[in-house]
Amino acid sequence: MIGNVSLRLLGVVLGFVGLFLAAGAKDLGMFLGGMLFCLFGVALNFWLIAQDYPHGTQRV
């Protein structure tokens, strides 16, 4: 449980750091690097949210 919370905080921090890097970018490499950090942070949080719900339990 504690590891899950710390990974979520890491995802949030990576997302914000990536956005700050991309916003202040002067070249394409820094912009793409910042956007990749942001994308990884968002994807990490979505993956962690998906881990909380068991697969196949949703009823239509």
PDB file of C-alpha atoms in Angstrom:
ATOM      1  CA  MET A   1       0.000   0.000   0.000  1.00  0.00           C
ATOM      2  CA  ILE A   2       2.727   2.486   0.910  1.00  0.00           C
ATOM      3  CA  GLY A   3       4.619   1.603  -2.270  1.00  0.00           C
ATOM      4  CA  ASN A   4       1.517   2.292  -4.339  1.00  0.00           C
ATOM      5  CA  VAL A   5       1.090   5.747  -2.819  1.00  0.00           C
ATOM      6  CA  SER A   6       4.735   6.621  -3.351  1.00  0.00           C
ATOM      7  CA  LEU A   7       4.538   5.487  -6.988  1.00  0.00           C
ATOM      8  CA  ARG A   8       1.471   7.667  -7.499  1.00  0.00           C
ATOM      9  CA  LEU A   9       3.289  10.659  -6.053  1.00  0.00           C
ATOM     10  CA  LEU A  10       6.246   9.889  -8.312  1.00  0.00           C
ATOM     11  CA  GLY A  11       3.884   9.878 -11.302  1.00  0.00           C
ATOM     12  CA  VAL A  12       2.447  13.243 -10.307  1.00  0.00           C
ATOM     13  CA  VAL A  13       5.903  14.743  -9.806  1.00  0.00           C
ATOM     14  CA  LEU A  14       7.148  13.373 -13.133  1.00  0.00           C
ATOM     15  CA  GLY A  15       4.106  14.789 -14.875  1.00  0.00           C
ATOM     16  CA  PHE A  16       4.599  18.273 -13.472  1.00  0.00           C
ATOM     17  CA  VAL A  17       8.364  18.272 -14.021  1.00  0.00           C
ATOM     18  CA  GLY A  18       7.781  17.202 -17.601  1.00  0.00           C
ATOM     19  CA  LEU A  19       5.303  20.015 -18.142  1.00  0.00           C
ATOM     20  CA  PHE A  20       7.702  22.575 -16.703  1.00  0.00           C
ATOM     21  CA  LEU A  21      10.519  21.261 -18.905  1.00  0.00           C
ATOM     22  CA  ALA A  22       8.339  21.367 -22.001  1.00  0.00           C
ATOM     23  CA  ALA A  23       7.014  24.846 -21.214  1.00  0.00           C
ATOM     24  CA  GLY A  24      10.473  26.340 -20.863  1.00  0.00           C
ATOM     25  CA  ALA A  25      12.012  24.493 -23.789  1.00  0.00           C
ATOM     26  CA  LYS A  26      14.166  26.401 -26.243  1.00  0.00           C
ATOM     27  CA  ASP A  27      14.744  23.458 -28.571  1.00  0.00           C
ATOM     28  CA  LEU A  28      12.850  20.443 -29.826  1.00  0.00           C
ATOM     29  CA  GLY A  29      14.830  17.908 -27.785  1.00  0.00           C
ATOM     30  CA  MET A  30      13.986  19.503 -24.462  1.00  0.00           C
ATOM     31  CA  PHE A  31      10.344  19.864 -25.469  1.00  0.00           C
ATOM     32  CA  LEU A  32      10.065  16.206 -26.476  1.00  0.00           C
ATOM     33  CA  GLY A  33      11.893  15.092 -23.336  1.00  0.00           C
ATOM     34  CA  GLY A  34       9.511  17.073 -21.144  1.00  0.00           C
ATOM     35  CA  MET A  35       6.488  15.718 -22.953  1.00  0.00           C
ATOM     36  CA  LEU A  36       7.800  12.168 -22.553  1.00  0.00           C
ATOM     37  CA  PHE A  37       8.234  12.735 -18.806  1.00  0.00           C
ATOM     38  CA  CYS A  38       4.669  14.021 -18.640  1.00  0.00           C
ATOM     39  CA  LEU A  39       3.317  11.134 -20.697  1.00  0.00           C
ATOM     40  CA  PHE A  40       5.149   8.601 -18.533  1.00  0.00           C
ATOM     41  CA  GLY A  41       3.781  10.180 -15.341  1.00  0.00           C
ATOM     42  CA  VAL A  42       0.212  10.140 -16.645  1.00  0.00           C
ATOM     43  CA  ALA A  43       0.527   6.575 -17.966  1.00  0.00           C
ATOM     44  CA  LEU A  44       1.993   5.424 -14.645  1.00  0.00           C
ATOM     45  CA  ASN A  45      -0.947   6.869 -12.730  1.00  0.00           C
ATOM     46  CA  PHE A  46      -3.494   5.321 -15.094  1.00  0.00           C
ATOM     47  CA  TRP A  47      -1.752   1.959 -14.757  1.00  0.00           C
ATOM     48  CA  LEU A  48      -1.784   2.217 -10.964  1.00  0.00           C
ATOM     49  CA  ILE A  49      -5.485   3.100 -10.993  1.00  0.00           C
ATOM     50  CA  ALA A  50      -6.174   0.070 -13.195  1.00  0.00           C
ATOM     51  CA  GLN A  51      -4.341  -2.156 -10.694  1.00  0.00           C
ATOM     52  CA  ASP A  52      -6.889  -1.236  -8.006  1.00  0.00           C
ATOM     53  CA  TYR A  53      -9.796  -2.733  -9.949  1.00  0.00           C
ATOM     54  CA  PRO A  54      -9.928  -6.460 -10.708  1.00  0.00           C
ATOM     55  CA  HIS A  55     -10.407  -7.339 -14.372  1.00  0.00           C
ATOM     56  CA  GLY A  56     -13.671  -8.828 -15.517  1.00  0.00           C
ATOM     57  CA  THR A  57     -15.857  -7.629 -12.637  1.00  0.00           C
ATOM     58  CA  GLN A  58     -17.683  -4.865 -14.525  1.00  0.00           C
ATOM     59  CA  ARG A  59     -21.236  -5.754 -15.528  1.00  0.00           C
ATOM     60  CA  VAL A  60     -22.902  -4.239 -18.553  1.00  0.00           C
TER      61      VAL A  60
END
